[in-house]
PDB file of C-alpha atoms in Angstrom:
ATOM      1  CA  THR A  20      89.760  96.202 111.185  1.00 54.00           C
ATOM      2  CA  LEU A  21      92.702  98.603 111.307  1.00 64.00           C
ATOM      3  CA  GLY A  22      91.036 100.611 108.553  1.00 58.00           C
ATOM      4  CA  TYR A  23      90.607  97.680 106.168  1.00 63.00           C
ATOM      5  CA  ALA A  24      86.858  97.640 105.698  1.00 74.00           C
ATOM      6  CA  ALA A  25      84.223  96.766 103.132  1.00 79.00           C
ATOM      7  CA  ALA A  26      83.819  98.983 100.081  1.00 83.00           C
ATOM      8  CA  THR A  27      80.552  99.056  98.163  1.00 85.00           C
ATOM      9  CA  LEU A  28      80.850  98.391  94.423  1.00 86.00           C
ATOM     10  CA  THR A  29      77.803  99.541  92.477  1.00 84.00           C
ATOM     11  CA  ASP A  30      76.514  97.574  89.489  1.00 82.00           C
ATOM     12  CA  THR A  31      76.551 100.591  87.171  1.00 83.00           C
ATOM     13  CA  SER A  32      80.209 101.460  87.772  1.00 87.00           C
ATOM     14  CA  TRP A  33      81.747  98.466  85.988  1.00 91.00           C
ATOM     15  CA  THR A  34      83.343  98.895  82.566  1.00 93.00           C
ATOM     16  CA  GLU A  35      82.734  95.838  80.428  1.00 93.00           C
ATOM     17  CA  SER A  36      84.366  94.643  77.220  1.00 94.00           C
ATOM     18  CA  ASN A  37      84.134  91.593  74.998  1.00 94.00           C
ATOM     19  CA  ILE A  38      87.100  90.918  72.744  1.00 92.00           C
ATOM     20  CA  ALA A  39      87.399  87.628  70.847  1.00 91.00           C
ATOM     21  CA  ASN A  40      84.696  86.078  73.047  1.00 90.00           C
ATOM     22  CA  VAL A  41      86.532  86.948  76.261  1.00 93.00           C
ATOM     23  CA  ALA A  42      84.364  89.098  78.529  1.00 94.00           C
ATOM     24  CA  THR A  43      86.093  91.320  81.064  1.00 94.00           C
ATOM     25  CA  ALA A  44      84.627  93.637  83.677  1.00 93.00           C
ATOM     26  CA  VAL A  45      86.797  96.238  85.439  1.00 93.00           C
ATOM     27  CA  TYR A  46      85.921  98.539  88.328  1.00 92.00           C
ATOM     28  CA  ALA A  47      87.648 101.797  89.216  1.00 91.00           C
ATOM     29  CA  ALA A  48      90.669 101.505  91.500  1.00 92.00           C
ATOM     30  CA  GLN A  49      89.805 101.246  95.196  1.00 89.00           C
ATOM     31  CA  THR A  50      92.125 102.641  97.883  1.00 89.00           C
ATOM     32  CA  PHE A  51      92.156 101.178 101.381  1.00 85.00           C
ATOM     33  CA  THR A  52      93.970 103.393 103.893  1.00 85.00           C
ATOM     34  CA  PHE A  53      94.885 101.847 107.214  1.00 85.00           C
ATOM     35  CA  THR A  54      94.686 103.198 110.735  1.00 81.00           C
ATOM     36  CA  ALA A  55      97.331 100.774 111.900  1.00 69.00           C
ATOM     37  CA  GLY A  56      98.903 100.554 115.308  1.00 73.00           C
ATOM     38  CA  THR A  57     100.095  97.034 114.769  1.00 82.00           C
ATOM     39  CA  ALA A  58     101.397  95.256 111.689  1.00 86.00           C
ATOM     40  CA  VAL A  59      98.829  93.312 109.672  1.00 86.00           C
ATOM     41  CA  THR A  60      99.600  91.272 106.557  1.00 90.00           C
ATOM     42  CA  ILE A  61      97.160  91.580 103.632  1.00 89.00           C
ATOM     43  CA  TYR A  62      97.184  88.648 101.225  1.00 92.00           C
ATOM     44  CA  GLY A  63      94.450  89.681  98.794  1.00 90.00           C
ATOM     45  CA  TYR A  64      90.791  90.555  98.591  1.00 89.00           C
ATOM     46  CA  PHE A  65      87.403  89.004  98.038  1.00 89.00           C
ATOM     47  CA  VAL A  66      84.082  90.217  96.672  1.00 88.00           C
ATOM     48  CA  VAL A  67      80.720  89.206  98.137  1.00 88.00           C
ATOM     49  CA  GLY A  68      77.154  89.815  97.021  1.00 87.00           C
ATOM     50  CA  ALA A  69      75.667  92.902  98.668  1.00 84.00           C
ATOM     51  CA  THR A  70      72.416  91.233  99.684  1.00 87.00           C
ATOM     52  CA  ASP A  71      73.313  87.565 100.143  1.00 91.00           C
ATOM     53  CA  GLY A  72      76.925  87.731 101.367  1.00 88.00           C
ATOM     54  CA  ILE A  73      77.961  84.912  99.014  1.00 92.00           C
ATOM     55  CA  ILE A  74      81.572  85.108  97.838  1.00 92.00           C
ATOM     56  CA  ARG A  75      81.700  85.920  94.116  1.00 88.00           C
ATOM     57  CA  TRP A  76      85.469  85.705  93.709  1.00 88.00           C
ATOM     58  CA  ALA A  77      88.756  86.157  95.558  1.00 90.00           C
ATOM     59  CA  GLU A  78      92.218  87.144  94.402  1.00 90.00           C
ATOM     60  CA  LEU A  79      95.634  86.826  96.016  1.00 92.00           C
ATOM     61  CA  PHE A  80      98.115  89.652  95.565  1.00 92.00           C
ATOM     62  CA  VAL A  81     101.375  88.770  93.791  1.00 93.00           C
ATOM     63  CA  ALA A  82     103.113  89.374  97.129  1.00 95.00           C
ATOM     64  CA  PRO A  83     101.620  89.987 100.589  1.00 94.00           C
ATOM     65  CA  PHE A  84     101.383  93.608 101.735  1.00 89.00           C
ATOM     66  CA  VAL A  85     102.187  94.581 105.327  1.00 90.00           C
ATOM     67  CA  ALA A  86     100.275  97.585 106.667  1.00 87.00           C
ATOM     68  CA  GLN A  87     102.059  98.794 109.754  1.00 87.00           C
ATOM     69  CA  PHE A  88     101.614 102.541 110.073  1.00 86.00           C
ATOM     70  CA  THR A  89      98.644 104.882 110.030  1.00 85.00           C
ATOM     71  CA  GLY A  90      98.312 106.132 106.456  1.00 86.00           C
ATOM     72  CA  ASP A  91      99.663 102.965 104.828  1.00 87.00           C
ATOM     73  CA  SER A  92      97.446 102.126 101.885  1.00 87.00           C
ATOM     74  CA  VAL A  93      96.849  99.549  99.214  1.00 87.00           C
ATOM     75  CA  VAL A  94      95.226 100.294  95.866  1.00 89.00           C
ATOM     76  CA  LEU A  95      93.485  97.565  93.915  1.00 88.00           C
ATOM     77  CA  THR A  96      91.434  97.415  90.736  1.00 90.00           C
ATOM     78  CA  PRO A  97      88.692  94.791  90.930  1.00 90.00           C
ATOM     79  CA  GLN A  98      88.494  92.866  87.668  1.00 89.00           C
ATOM     80  CA  PHE A  99      87.161  89.558  86.460  1.00 86.00           C
ATOM     81  CA  THR A 100      87.304  87.733  83.150  1.00 89.00           C
ATOM     82  CA  LEU A 101      84.943  85.147  81.685  1.00 84.00           C
ATOM     83  CA  VAL A 102      86.138  82.955  78.850  1.00 81.00           C
TER      84      VAL A 102
END
C-alpha cells in the first residue's frame, strides 16, 4: 500500500449544512503520508460503507498526485453535496 491505507470516518464527525435546499456534509481534512520506495500515482479517493463495503462515492483529484518518497503526503477533505 506504500502507506496509502484506509481511514475510518465516524458518523458523528461530519459537519452538515443546508443552505437554499442544498445539503452539504464535510469531514475534517485527512492526511495520508506515504512510505514510498517506488513512485505511485494517486488519482483520487473513494468512500465505502464500514460494514458492507459498498462504494458511497468517489472523487478524482483535479490533477494526479505522484507519491515517490517516504514522507510524501496528500491532504484531502471528504465532502459531498445533495441537491
